[in-house]
Short mmCIF file of C-alpha atoms and ligand atoms in Angstrom, two decimals:
data_model
loop_
_atom_site.label_atom_id
_atom_site.label_comp_id
_atom_site.label_asym_id
_atom_site.label_seq_id
_atom_site.Cartn_x
_atom_site.Cartn_y
_atom_site.Cartn_z
CA UNK A 1 169.37 -184.13 -50.55
CA UNK A 2 168.82 -180.56 -49.44
CA UNK A 3 170.73 -178.11 -51.66
CA UNK A 4 172.46 -176.41 -48.75
CA UNK A 5 174.30 -179.60 -47.82
CA UNK A 6 176.18 -179.29 -51.12
CA UNK A 7 176.72 -175.56 -50.89
CA UNK A 8 179.61 -173.33 -49.94
CA UNK A 9 178.71 -170.07 -48.23
CA UNK A 10 180.66 -166.80 -48.45
CA UNK A 11 180.09 -164.27 -45.71
CA UNK A 12 180.01 -160.56 -46.55
CA UNK A 13 180.37 -157.94 -43.85
CA UNK A 14 178.96 -155.15 -45.99
CA UNK A 15 180.55 -152.19 -44.29
CA UNK A 16 184.00 -153.50 -45.23
CA UNK A 17 183.42 -155.31 -48.50
CA UNK A 18 183.37 -152.78 -51.35
CA UNK A 19 182.43 -149.11 -51.44
CA UNK A 20 180.91 -147.83 -54.68
CA UNK A 21 180.21 -144.17 -53.95
CA UNK A 22 183.32 -142.90 -52.20
CA UNK A 23 181.78 -142.40 -48.74
CA UNK A 24 184.25 -144.85 -47.22
CA UNK A 25 181.57 -147.41 -46.33
CA UNK A 26 180.96 -150.60 -48.26
CA UNK A 27 177.55 -150.83 -49.93
CA UNK A 28 175.19 -153.03 -51.91
CA UNK A 29 176.14 -151.69 -55.36
CA UNK A 30 179.74 -152.48 -54.33
CA UNK A 31 178.72 -156.07 -53.63
CA UNK A 32 176.96 -156.30 -57.00
CA UNK A 33 180.15 -155.15 -58.69
CA UNK A 34 182.03 -158.08 -57.13
CA UNK A 35 179.58 -160.87 -57.92
CA UNK A 36 181.62 -162.04 -60.89
CA UNK A 37 184.57 -162.49 -58.56
CA UNK A 38 182.48 -164.58 -56.18
CA UNK A 39 181.14 -166.62 -59.07
CA UNK A 40 184.74 -167.33 -60.06
CA UNK A 41 185.48 -168.52 -56.55
CA UNK A 42 182.59 -170.92 -57.01
CA UNK A 43 180.46 -170.18 -53.95
CA UNK A 44 176.72 -170.86 -53.92
CA UNK A 45 175.43 -168.63 -51.15
CA UNK A 46 176.22 -165.21 -49.74
CA UNK A 47 175.50 -164.69 -46.06
CA UNK A 48 175.03 -160.96 -45.88
CA UNK A 49 175.60 -159.46 -42.45
CA UNK A 50 172.92 -156.84 -41.63
CA UNK A 51 172.17 -154.10 -44.16
CA UNK A 52 168.97 -152.91 -42.47
CA UNK A 53 168.30 -149.47 -41.09
CA UNK A 54 170.27 -149.08 -37.89
CA UNK A 55 171.96 -146.46 -35.71
CA UNK A 56 175.06 -148.69 -36.03
CA UNK A 57 175.84 -149.05 -32.35
CA UNK A 58 176.92 -152.62 -33.17
CA UNK A 59 177.49 -152.21 -36.91
CA UNK A 60 173.97 -153.11 -37.91
CA UNK A 61 173.25 -155.85 -35.36
CA UNK A 62 171.01 -153.20 -33.80
CA UNK A 63 168.13 -152.89 -36.24
CA UNK A 64 165.74 -149.97 -36.15
CA UNK A 65 163.68 -151.02 -39.19
CA UNK A 66 163.67 -154.60 -40.46
CA UNK A 67 162.01 -153.61 -43.71
CA UNK A 68 164.34 -150.79 -44.74
CA UNK A 69 167.93 -150.66 -45.98
CA UNK A 70 170.41 -148.37 -44.23
CA UNK A 71 171.14 -145.46 -46.61
CA UNK A 72 174.89 -146.04 -46.23
CA UNK A 73 174.35 -149.43 -47.86
CA UNK A 74 171.91 -148.29 -50.57
CA UNK A 75 168.21 -148.68 -51.19
CA UNK A 76 165.62 -151.44 -51.32
CA UNK A 77 165.93 -151.29 -55.14
CA UNK A 78 169.66 -152.02 -54.76
CA UNK A 79 168.79 -154.95 -52.52
CA UNK A 80 166.29 -156.32 -55.04
CA UNK A 81 168.91 -155.92 -57.73
CA UNK A 82 171.49 -157.77 -55.64
CA UNK A 83 169.11 -160.70 -55.20
CA UNK A 84 168.41 -160.76 -58.94
CA UNK A 85 172.03 -160.35 -60.06
CA UNK A 86 173.22 -163.00 -57.64
CA UNK A 87 170.49 -165.32 -58.88
CA UNK A 88 171.72 -164.90 -62.47
CA UNK A 89 175.03 -166.30 -61.28
CA UNK A 90 173.46 -169.15 -59.36
CA UNK A 91 174.13 -167.48 -56.00
CA UNK A 92 171.52 -167.19 -53.25
CA UNK A 93 171.43 -164.38 -50.72
CA UNK A 94 171.02 -165.37 -47.08
CA UNK A 95 170.08 -162.42 -44.88
CA UNK A 96 171.05 -161.95 -41.25
CA UNK A 97 168.05 -162.33 -38.96
CA UNK A 98 168.60 -160.44 -35.73
CA UNK A 99 165.54 -161.13 -33.60
CA UNK A 100 166.87 -161.61 -30.12
CA UNK A 101 166.86 -157.84 -29.86
CA UNK A 102 166.14 -154.69 -31.84
CA UNK A 103 167.74 -151.28 -31.69
CA UNK A 104 166.42 -148.97 -28.97
CA UNK A 105 165.57 -146.71 -31.93
CA UNK A 106 163.15 -149.27 -33.37
CA UNK A 107 159.62 -147.89 -33.28
CA UNK A 108 158.47 -150.80 -31.11
CA UNK A 109 160.92 -149.77 -28.41
CA UNK A 110 160.16 -146.09 -28.85
CA UNK A 111 156.50 -146.95 -28.26
CA UNK A 112 157.38 -149.21 -25.33
CA UNK A 113 159.19 -146.31 -23.67
CA UNK A 114 155.95 -144.32 -23.65
CA UNK A 115 154.67 -146.15 -20.61
CA UNK A 116 153.68 -149.34 -18.92
CA UNK A 117 150.35 -149.58 -20.69
CA UNK A 118 151.59 -148.96 -24.20
CA UNK A 119 150.67 -151.93 -26.46
CA UNK A 120 154.36 -152.38 -27.37
CA UNK A 121 155.58 -152.36 -23.77
CA UNK A 122 155.40 -156.12 -23.62
CA UNK A 123 157.46 -156.54 -26.81
CA UNK A 124 160.49 -156.14 -24.51
CA UNK A 125 161.57 -157.52 -21.14
CA UNK A 126 160.84 -155.14 -18.25
CA UNK A 127 161.32 -155.73 -14.53
CA UNK A 128 160.87 -153.69 -11.37
CA UNK A 129 163.97 -152.75 -9.38
CA UNK A 130 165.05 -155.07 -6.59
CA UNK A 131 166.34 -153.32 -3.45
CA UNK A 132 166.68 -150.16 -5.46
CA UNK A 133 168.94 -151.79 -8.06
CA UNK A 134 168.78 -154.08 -11.09
CA UNK A 135 166.60 -157.21 -10.84
CA UNK A 136 169.64 -159.49 -10.75
CA UNK A 137 173.33 -159.66 -11.66
CA UNK A 138 172.96 -160.80 -15.27
CA UNK A 139 175.79 -159.36 -17.34
CA UNK A 140 175.80 -158.02 -20.88
CA UNK A 141 178.11 -159.68 -23.40
CA UNK A 142 179.42 -156.18 -24.04
CA UNK A 143 180.36 -155.59 -20.37
CA UNK A 144 178.38 -154.27 -17.39
CA UNK A 145 174.87 -155.10 -16.22
CA UNK A 146 172.38 -156.55 -18.70
CA UNK A 147 169.71 -154.31 -17.15
CA UNK A 148 169.23 -150.64 -17.98
CA UNK A 149 167.08 -148.37 -15.87
CA UNK A 150 164.36 -146.32 -17.52
CA UNK A 151 163.71 -143.34 -15.26
CA UNK A 152 160.37 -142.41 -16.80
CA UNK A 153 158.70 -145.69 -15.93
CA UNK A 154 160.85 -146.72 -12.99
CA UNK A 155 161.62 -150.12 -14.53
CA UNK A 156 164.63 -151.88 -15.97
CA UNK A 157 164.78 -153.39 -19.45
CA UNK A 158 166.96 -156.33 -20.44
CA UNK A 159 169.80 -156.06 -22.98
CA UNK A 160 172.06 -159.09 -23.32
CA UNK A 161 174.20 -156.97 -25.66
CA UNK A 162 174.58 -153.17 -25.68
CA UNK A 163 172.02 -150.98 -23.93
CA UNK A 164 171.02 -149.84 -27.42
CA UNK A 165 170.01 -153.45 -28.16
CA UNK A 166 166.97 -154.16 -25.94
CA UNK A 167 165.96 -157.83 -25.88
CA UNK A 168 162.66 -158.79 -27.44
CA UNK A 169 160.18 -160.64 -25.27
CA UNK A 170 159.61 -163.94 -27.04
CA UNK A 171 156.91 -164.86 -24.54
CA UNK A 172 154.67 -162.39 -26.34
CA UNK A 173 152.75 -164.12 -29.19
CA UNK A 174 151.90 -160.82 -30.87
CA UNK A 175 155.57 -159.86 -31.05
CA UNK A 176 156.39 -163.29 -32.45
CA UNK A 177 153.76 -162.89 -35.16
CA UNK A 178 155.19 -159.51 -36.17
CA UNK A 179 158.61 -161.12 -36.51
CA UNK A 180 157.17 -163.94 -38.63
CA UNK A 181 155.47 -161.40 -40.93
CA UNK A 182 158.79 -159.64 -41.36
CA UNK A 183 160.54 -162.95 -42.13
CA UNK A 184 157.93 -163.71 -44.80
CA UNK A 185 158.35 -160.23 -46.26
CA UNK A 186 161.99 -161.12 -46.98
CA UNK A 187 161.31 -164.68 -48.06
CA UNK A 188 158.79 -163.36 -50.57
CA UNK A 189 161.60 -161.39 -52.18
CA UNK A 190 163.24 -164.68 -53.13
CA UNK A 191 166.15 -164.76 -50.70
CA UNK A 192 167.87 -168.08 -49.97
CA UNK A 193 167.25 -168.06 -46.23
CA UNK A 194 168.55 -166.64 -42.99
CA UNK A 195 171.53 -166.72 -40.71
CA UNK A 196 169.96 -166.37 -37.28
CA UNK A 197 171.84 -164.16 -34.86
CA UNK A 198 172.29 -165.52 -31.30
CA UNK A 199 169.18 -167.55 -31.82
CA UNK A 200 169.86 -169.70 -28.76
CA UNK A 201 169.06 -166.66 -26.61
CA UNK A 202 165.42 -166.27 -27.61
CA UNK A 203 164.10 -168.77 -25.05
CA UNK A 204 165.75 -166.90 -22.18
CA UNK A 205 164.30 -166.83 -18.67
CA UNK A 206 166.04 -163.79 -17.20
CA UNK A 207 164.58 -164.21 -13.72
CA UNK A 208 166.27 -167.57 -13.45
CA UNK A 209 169.37 -166.23 -15.16
CA UNK A 210 168.87 -168.63 -18.05
CA UNK A 211 170.09 -166.88 -21.18
CA UNK A 212 170.86 -169.72 -23.61
CA UNK A 213 168.91 -172.87 -24.38
CA UNK A 214 165.85 -171.77 -22.43
CA UNK A 215 162.96 -174.20 -22.01
CA UNK A 216 160.82 -172.78 -24.83
CA UNK A 217 163.60 -172.25 -27.38
CA UNK A 218 162.70 -175.23 -29.55
CA UNK A 219 158.96 -174.51 -29.34
CA UNK A 220 159.61 -171.03 -30.71
CA UNK A 221 161.81 -172.37 -33.48
CA UNK A 222 159.19 -174.90 -34.49
CA UNK A 223 156.51 -172.27 -34.51
CA UNK A 224 158.73 -169.94 -36.56
CA UNK A 225 159.44 -172.73 -39.01
CA UNK A 226 155.74 -173.51 -39.36
CA UNK A 227 154.82 -169.87 -39.94
CA UNK A 228 157.67 -169.01 -42.29
CA UNK A 229 160.51 -171.24 -43.56
CA UNK A 230 158.40 -174.35 -44.18
CA UNK A 231 156.61 -172.53 -46.99
CA UNK A 232 159.83 -171.93 -48.95
CA UNK A 233 162.89 -173.91 -50.07
CA UNK A 234 165.42 -172.06 -47.94
CA UNK A 235 168.33 -172.67 -45.62
CA UNK A 236 168.47 -171.48 -42.05
CA UNK A 237 171.61 -171.45 -39.97
CA UNK A 238 171.44 -170.76 -36.28
CA UNK A 239 174.25 -168.96 -34.54
CA UNK A 240 174.41 -171.19 -31.47
CA UNK A 241 177.41 -170.45 -29.27
CA UNK A 242 176.21 -172.86 -26.65
CA UNK A 243 175.29 -175.81 -28.87
CA UNK A 244 176.12 -179.29 -27.68
CA UNK A 245 176.03 -182.50 -29.68
CA UNK A 246 172.69 -183.27 -28.04
CA UNK A 247 170.93 -180.05 -28.84
CA UNK A 248 172.52 -179.88 -32.32
CA UNK A 249 170.20 -182.77 -33.07
CA UNK A 250 167.22 -180.87 -31.68
CA UNK A 251 167.94 -177.86 -33.83
CA UNK A 252 168.73 -179.52 -37.12
CA UNK A 253 167.05 -182.92 -37.32
CA UNK A 254 164.80 -182.32 -40.37
CA UNK A 255 161.97 -184.26 -38.75
CA UNK A 256 161.76 -181.65 -36.01
CA UNK A 257 161.29 -178.76 -38.47
CA UNK A 258 163.48 -176.15 -36.84
CA UNK A 259 166.71 -175.11 -38.62
CA UNK A 260 168.77 -176.46 -41.51
CA UNK A 261 172.02 -176.33 -39.58
CA UNK A 262 173.81 -174.85 -36.65
CA UNK A 263 176.91 -172.68 -36.46
CA UNK A 264 178.64 -173.63 -33.23
CA UNK A 265 181.91 -172.43 -31.79
CA UNK A 266 183.37 -175.17 -29.63
CA UNK A 267 186.66 -175.24 -31.59
CA UNK A 268 186.87 -171.45 -31.57
CA UNK A 269 187.00 -171.33 -27.77
CA UNK A 270 190.02 -173.64 -27.49
CA UNK A 271 192.54 -170.84 -27.21
CA UNK A 272 191.02 -169.28 -24.12
CA UNK A 273 191.67 -170.15 -20.52
CA UNK A 274 189.22 -172.41 -18.77
CA UNK A 275 186.56 -170.35 -17.00
CA UNK A 276 188.05 -167.25 -18.56
CA UNK A 277 186.70 -164.93 -21.23
CA UNK A 278 187.80 -164.92 -24.84
CA UNK A 279 190.36 -162.27 -23.90
CA UNK A 280 192.14 -164.62 -21.48
CA UNK A 281 194.63 -166.06 -23.91
CA UNK A 282 195.97 -169.58 -24.09
CA UNK A 283 197.98 -171.31 -26.84
CA UNK A 284 195.98 -173.58 -29.06
CA UNK A 285 196.60 -177.29 -28.46
CA UNK A 286 196.14 -179.05 -31.79
CA UNK A 287 195.40 -182.38 -30.11
CA UNK A 288 192.38 -180.71 -28.49
CA UNK A 289 191.43 -179.13 -31.80
CA UNK A 290 191.41 -182.57 -33.40
CA UNK A 291 189.27 -183.98 -30.62
CA UNK A 292 186.68 -181.24 -30.91
CA UNK A 293 186.46 -181.06 -34.70
CA UNK A 294 186.40 -184.85 -34.98
CA UNK A 295 183.70 -185.23 -32.36
CA UNK A 296 181.50 -182.88 -34.38
CA UNK A 297 182.21 -185.01 -37.46
CA UNK A 298 181.43 -188.40 -35.98
CA UNK A 299 179.01 -187.96 -33.09
CA UNK A 300 176.56 -185.57 -34.69
CA UNK A 301 174.73 -188.47 -36.27
CA UNK A 302 173.12 -188.82 -39.66
CA UNK A 303 170.43 -186.22 -39.32
CA UNK A 304 171.87 -183.11 -37.74
CA UNK A 305 173.99 -180.75 -39.83
CA UNK A 306 176.84 -178.46 -38.84
CA UNK A 307 178.74 -175.53 -40.36
CA UNK A 308 182.48 -175.54 -41.03
CA UNK A 309 184.34 -172.29 -40.44
CA UNK A 310 187.50 -170.71 -39.09
CA UNK A 311 186.55 -167.04 -39.21
CA UNK A 312 183.64 -164.68 -39.21
CA UNK A 313 183.07 -161.03 -38.40
CA UNK A 314 183.32 -161.77 -34.67
CA UNK A 315 186.65 -163.59 -34.85
CA UNK A 316 190.22 -162.80 -35.76
CA UNK A 317 191.79 -164.09 -38.98
CA UNK A 318 192.75 -167.78 -38.81
CA UNK A 319 196.07 -167.31 -40.59
CA UNK A 320 197.18 -164.92 -37.84
CA UNK A 321 195.47 -166.81 -35.05
CA UNK A 322 196.63 -170.42 -35.48
CA UNK A 323 198.79 -170.19 -38.59
CA UNK A 324 201.78 -168.01 -39.39
CA UNK A 325 200.95 -164.73 -41.10
CA UNK A 326 204.59 -163.91 -41.86
CA UNK A 327 207.00 -166.47 -43.31
CA UNK A 328 204.37 -169.14 -43.96
CA UNK A 329 201.31 -167.03 -44.63
CA UNK A 330 200.46 -168.66 -47.92
CA UNK A 331 201.28 -172.20 -46.79
CA UNK A 332 199.43 -171.96 -43.49
CA UNK A 333 196.36 -170.27 -44.99
CA UNK A 334 196.12 -173.09 -47.52
CA UNK A 335 196.75 -175.71 -44.84
CA UNK A 336 193.80 -174.51 -42.74
CA UNK A 337 191.62 -174.35 -45.84
CA UNK A 338 192.47 -177.91 -46.88
CA UNK A 339 191.96 -179.18 -43.35
CA UNK A 340 188.44 -177.76 -43.10
CA UNK A 341 187.05 -178.09 -46.59
CA UNK A 342 187.30 -181.87 -46.80
CA UNK A 343 185.17 -182.28 -43.69
CA UNK A 344 181.45 -182.97 -43.56
CA UNK A 345 179.20 -179.92 -43.13
CA UNK A 346 178.55 -176.67 -44.96
CA UNK A 347 181.73 -174.57 -45.30
CA UNK A 348 181.74 -170.82 -44.76
CA UNK A 349 184.44 -168.57 -46.22
CA UNK A 350 184.67 -165.16 -44.58
CA UNK A 351 185.50 -162.25 -46.88
CA UNK A 352 189.24 -161.92 -47.44
CA UNK A 353 189.98 -165.38 -46.03
CA UNK A 354 190.33 -166.63 -49.61
CA UNK A 355 193.32 -164.33 -50.15
CA UNK A 356 194.84 -164.87 -46.71
CA UNK A 357 194.07 -161.46 -45.19
CA UNK A 358 195.69 -161.07 -41.78
CA UNK A 359 194.89 -159.47 -38.42
CA UNK A 360 195.65 -155.76 -38.04
CA UNK A 361 197.35 -155.03 -34.72
CA UNK A 362 196.71 -151.73 -32.93
CA UNK A 363 198.83 -150.02 -30.29
CA UNK A 364 196.20 -147.86 -28.62
CA UNK A 365 192.49 -148.24 -27.88
CA UNK A 366 191.77 -145.04 -29.87
CA UNK A 367 192.37 -147.16 -33.00
CA UNK A 368 189.57 -149.59 -32.07
CA UNK A 369 186.11 -149.35 -33.50
CA UNK A 370 184.23 -152.34 -32.12
CA UNK A 371 181.90 -151.78 -29.17
CA UNK A 372 182.77 -155.11 -27.54
CA UNK A 373 186.49 -154.32 -27.67
CA UNK A 374 186.13 -150.76 -26.40
CA UNK A 375 183.83 -151.68 -23.51
CA UNK A 376 186.06 -154.57 -22.47
CA UNK A 377 189.13 -152.30 -22.53
CA UNK A 378 187.60 -149.83 -20.09
CA UNK A 379 186.21 -152.56 -17.87
CA UNK A 380 189.59 -154.28 -17.61
CA UNK A 381 191.49 -151.02 -17.05
CA UNK A 382 189.18 -150.41 -14.09
CA UNK A 383 189.83 -153.92 -12.81
CA UNK A 384 193.57 -153.21 -12.83
CA UNK A 385 194.78 -155.04 -15.94
CA UNK A 386 197.71 -153.36 -17.68
CA UNK A 387 197.14 -151.54 -20.94
CA UNK A 388 199.76 -153.74 -22.67
CA UNK A 389 198.02 -156.92 -21.57
CA UNK A 390 194.63 -155.74 -22.83
CA UNK A 391 195.99 -154.51 -26.16
CA UNK A 392 197.69 -157.88 -26.64
CA UNK A 393 194.36 -159.65 -26.15
CA UNK A 394 192.69 -157.24 -28.57
CA UNK A 395 195.34 -157.89 -31.19
CA UNK A 396 194.87 -161.62 -30.87
CA UNK A 397 191.09 -161.81 -30.47
CA UNK A 398 189.44 -158.45 -31.19
CA UNK A 399 186.60 -158.29 -33.70
CA UNK A 400 188.11 -155.37 -35.63
CA UNK A 401 190.74 -157.79 -36.97
CA UNK A 402 188.21 -159.36 -39.29
CA UNK A 403 186.44 -156.10 -40.10
CA UNK A 404 189.13 -154.17 -41.94
CA UNK A 405 188.28 -153.36 -45.56
CA UNK A 406 188.75 -156.10 -48.12
CA UNK A 407 192.01 -155.68 -50.00
CA UNK A 408 191.11 -155.63 -53.68
CA UNK A 409 194.19 -154.12 -55.27
CA UNK A 410 197.38 -152.18 -54.58
CA UNK A 411 195.62 -148.89 -55.33
CA UNK A 412 195.08 -146.35 -52.55
CA UNK A 413 192.96 -147.82 -49.73
CA UNK A 414 193.32 -151.20 -51.42
CA UNK A 415 190.69 -150.34 -54.01
CA UNK A 416 188.04 -150.55 -51.28
CA UNK A 417 187.03 -146.90 -51.58
CA UNK A 418 187.99 -143.73 -53.38
CA UNK A 419 187.16 -141.80 -50.19
CA UNK A 420 188.32 -142.26 -46.60
CA UNK A 421 187.64 -145.77 -45.35
CA UNK A 422 185.55 -145.96 -42.15
CA UNK A 423 188.30 -148.17 -40.74
CA UNK A 424 191.89 -148.08 -41.99
CA UNK A 425 193.06 -150.72 -44.43
CA UNK A 426 195.79 -153.10 -43.28
CA UNK A 427 199.10 -151.72 -44.57
CA UNK A 428 200.01 -155.08 -46.12
CA UNK A 429 197.46 -154.49 -48.92
CA UNK A 430 200.13 -153.72 -51.49
CA UNK A 431 201.18 -157.38 -51.38
CA UNK A 432 198.01 -159.09 -50.20
CA UNK A 433 195.13 -158.24 -52.48
CA UNK A 434 192.64 -159.83 -54.84
CA UNK A 435 194.26 -158.51 -58.00
CA UNK A 436 197.59 -160.14 -57.08
CA UNK A 437 195.86 -163.34 -56.01
CA UNK A 438 194.04 -163.69 -59.31
CA UNK A 439 197.28 -163.22 -61.26
CA UNK A 440 199.18 -165.90 -59.34
CA UNK A 441 198.08 -169.44 -60.20
CA UNK A 442 199.55 -170.68 -56.88
CA UNK A 443 197.66 -168.19 -54.76
CA UNK A 444 195.47 -169.02 -51.78
CA UNK A 445 192.46 -167.97 -53.89
CA UNK A 446 192.97 -170.84 -56.31
CA UNK A 447 193.30 -173.33 -53.47
CA UNK A 448 189.88 -172.22 -52.21
CA UNK A 449 188.50 -172.38 -55.74
CA UNK A 450 189.83 -175.92 -56.11
CA UNK A 451 188.42 -176.98 -52.72
CA UNK A 452 184.99 -175.64 -53.62
CA UNK A 453 185.08 -177.50 -56.93
CA UNK A 454 186.29 -180.77 -55.40
CA UNK A 455 183.39 -180.66 -52.94
CA UNK A 456 180.89 -180.15 -55.74
CA UNK A 457 182.28 -182.90 -57.92
CA UNK A 458 182.76 -185.56 -55.26
CA UNK A 459 179.90 -186.80 -53.07
CA UNK A 460 182.45 -188.33 -50.67
CA UNK A 461 183.17 -184.85 -49.30
CA UNK A 462 179.55 -184.26 -48.40
CA UNK A 463 178.47 -187.78 -47.57
CA UNK A 464 181.51 -189.85 -46.62
CA UNK A 465 182.21 -191.23 -43.15
CA UNK A 466 185.04 -189.69 -41.13
CA UNK A 467 187.88 -191.29 -39.18
CA UNK A 468 190.59 -189.38 -37.36
CA UNK A 469 194.13 -190.69 -37.84
CA UNK A 470 197.11 -190.09 -35.51
CA UNK A 471 194.93 -188.67 -32.70
CA UNK A 472 197.88 -188.00 -30.40
CA UNK A 473 200.23 -186.38 -32.88
CA UNK A 474 200.92 -182.87 -31.65
CA UNK A 475 200.94 -181.08 -34.96
CA UNK A 476 199.81 -183.33 -37.81
CA UNK A 477 196.04 -183.41 -38.32
CA UNK A 478 195.10 -186.34 -40.55
CA UNK A 479 191.78 -187.99 -41.30
CA UNK A 480 190.04 -190.28 -43.75
CA UNK A 481 186.72 -190.01 -45.49
CA UNK A 482 185.07 -193.10 -46.98
CA UNK A 483 182.17 -193.46 -49.36
CA UNK A 484 181.06 -196.23 -51.72
CA UNK A 485 184.35 -198.11 -51.82
CA UNK A 486 186.53 -195.02 -52.07
CA UNK A 487 188.72 -193.48 -49.43
CA UNK A 488 190.23 -189.99 -49.26
CA UNK A 489 193.00 -189.22 -46.80
CA UNK A 490 193.79 -185.66 -45.74
CA UNK A 491 197.12 -184.88 -44.06
CA UNK A 492 197.97 -181.46 -42.68
CA UNK A 493 201.07 -180.32 -40.83
CA UNK A 494 200.01 -177.46 -38.57
CA UNK A 495 203.52 -176.58 -37.43
CA UNK A 496 206.52 -174.64 -38.64
CA UNK A 497 208.66 -177.74 -38.21
CA UNK A 498 209.21 -180.46 -40.76
CA UNK A 499 207.49 -183.72 -39.89
CA UNK A 500 208.12 -187.26 -41.09
CA UNK A 501 205.38 -189.88 -41.05
CA UNK A 502 204.68 -193.38 -42.18
CA UNK A 503 201.16 -193.69 -43.56
CA UNK A 504 201.38 -197.02 -45.39
CA UNK A 505 203.06 -198.52 -48.45
CA UNK A 506 203.47 -197.31 -52.00
CA UNK A 507 203.25 -194.01 -53.79
CA UNK A 508 200.07 -192.02 -54.19
CA UNK A 509 199.10 -189.06 -56.35
CA UNK A 510 197.76 -186.04 -54.58
CA UNK A 511 194.33 -184.59 -55.25
CA UNK A 512 195.58 -181.33 -53.80
CA UNK A 513 198.86 -180.21 -52.26
CA UNK A 514 199.86 -176.78 -50.99
CA UNK A 515 203.47 -177.50 -51.98
CA UNK A 516 202.45 -178.50 -55.53
CA UNK A 517 203.78 -182.00 -54.88
CA UNK A 518 202.19 -184.52 -57.18
CA UNK A 519 203.31 -187.72 -55.50
CA UNK A 520 203.81 -188.86 -51.93
CA UNK A 521 205.66 -191.97 -50.77
CA UNK A 522 203.46 -193.24 -47.95
CA UNK A 523 206.32 -195.07 -46.26
CA UNK A 524 208.26 -191.81 -45.85
CA UNK A 525 205.98 -188.84 -45.93
CA UNK A 526 208.17 -185.82 -45.41
CA UNK A 527 206.14 -182.76 -44.64
CA UNK A 528 207.46 -179.23 -44.96
CA UNK A 529 206.16 -176.53 -42.58
CA UNK A 530 202.36 -176.32 -42.96
CA UNK A 531 202.39 -178.82 -45.79
CA UNK A 532 198.93 -180.20 -46.54
CA UNK A 533 197.72 -182.71 -49.09
CA UNK A 534 195.00 -185.22 -49.81
CA UNK A 535 194.96 -188.44 -51.83
CA UNK A 536 192.51 -191.09 -52.95
CA UNK A 537 192.73 -194.84 -52.44
CA UNK A 538 190.47 -197.87 -52.56
CA UNK A 539 188.85 -198.92 -49.31
C1 NOJ B 601 176.27 -162.03 -32.84
C2 NOJ B 601 176.81 -161.25 -33.99
O1 NOJ B 601 177.54 -162.09 -34.81
C3 NOJ B 601 177.63 -160.13 -33.38
O2 NOJ B 601 178.38 -159.44 -34.34
C4 NOJ B 601 176.70 -159.21 -32.64
O3 NOJ B 601 177.45 -158.24 -31.96
C5 NOJ B 601 175.86 -159.98 -31.62
N1 NOJ B 601 175.35 -161.20 -32.12
C6 NOJ B 601 174.68 -159.16 -31.20
O4 NOJ B 601 173.75 -159.08 -32.23
#
């Protein structure tokens, strides 16, 4: 079986992870200094968000040189050392591959700007104006038109994200080959693979307003695989917002030689209004959550492979989002961890999740840093939304929530930096921090550590079948896994209310319980708020 099916991934957002030189920005030497901690947690892979040279319009997702490290993060020697030091601890480094677009400061784009007959012009997507305006009404994910006018040449270029992130033209075979060479440059360094940023956009057909799942997407992925990944033993995970069960199979069926797995967001969109944007809030319905997560467990088939996650650098913190980050912070953080980590797929832990870091509310847009948040704020103010309403959405969904510095200790700035952090630390760091978590044997950290270990030691977690129990229960999420005559049952109360259930006869011993309860009477299971446990039985 492929190694990445047994692995647990930890995502690092480098700017906020650990600063080593007092400039207030996390860096690669800082990551190296925390590898022992990650080894203790038990993870196998680090997904490193971009550390490449970048003007940082979108915190590094706007790359100006794929083969250089941004000086804020360190040097190429630091990067080589990170790969080697991680390797010593059995940890692989997965780099972020951002190839839907580059920065406008990338030399390819700088060349392209020189004129219509520059050899790099066709590395990007250019169109003539239509009726004196943009070619069509395609919108950027970061608000406004997806087309930016270039006065010098009289043409528009496409940017599905910020105007400093021009889209690459995947129709161009020469551009594709340059990207493959760059991928091989990194693979030759011995990295463990790539997380592939908005990869479902690369087959776009802008004239037909097709931005995801374009007709040539899978051809490009197969070509990329042939030219690069197939020559190494690596994992590739595609960020695929628009994945369906059908195309999940196209992406990750090993016989098709595209990606190892997908990273899809269907469950993450459940707390937004239908036909709305992520900012249009709606309460989560746990019955719907069960339906969606279970569908991805059972209907994905035997060949395709999915990721398991609650958070990343684009999402708020799960404990604040669907749990309770006050009275039941510890219980609810553990409950969500237990719920996810016994499922089939490759789990991802986002930095700070393992200690139950929370969202950081703001009261004014001047406190925001993220380009998506800031652009949306101004767009909605213009459309007539009230400031209060927009700030509420930002506090629930904004990307800055997950991007605050990691809370390492109760020292100034949470031990993240000795200087001024680029983004303020959440004031709850004196209680919520790694040092405290490591001292407390009942901390969220040790629940994650135990979940990682249980997955490694028990093939049922990776290979077992999945059956949802109590599908209509409004707050208890329960399911069974079965493998070679053994059955594991996972029961999680997602509410602040006590719940009583009947799950069968007899008493069982728990494999894990966030209330440290060793035995459960199946005839009368009495669950405390956010209580979660799992037990084994014979099939
Ligand atoms: C998805 C990344 O996760 C996000 O942070 C970024 O802003 C966009 N892609 C654009 O690269």
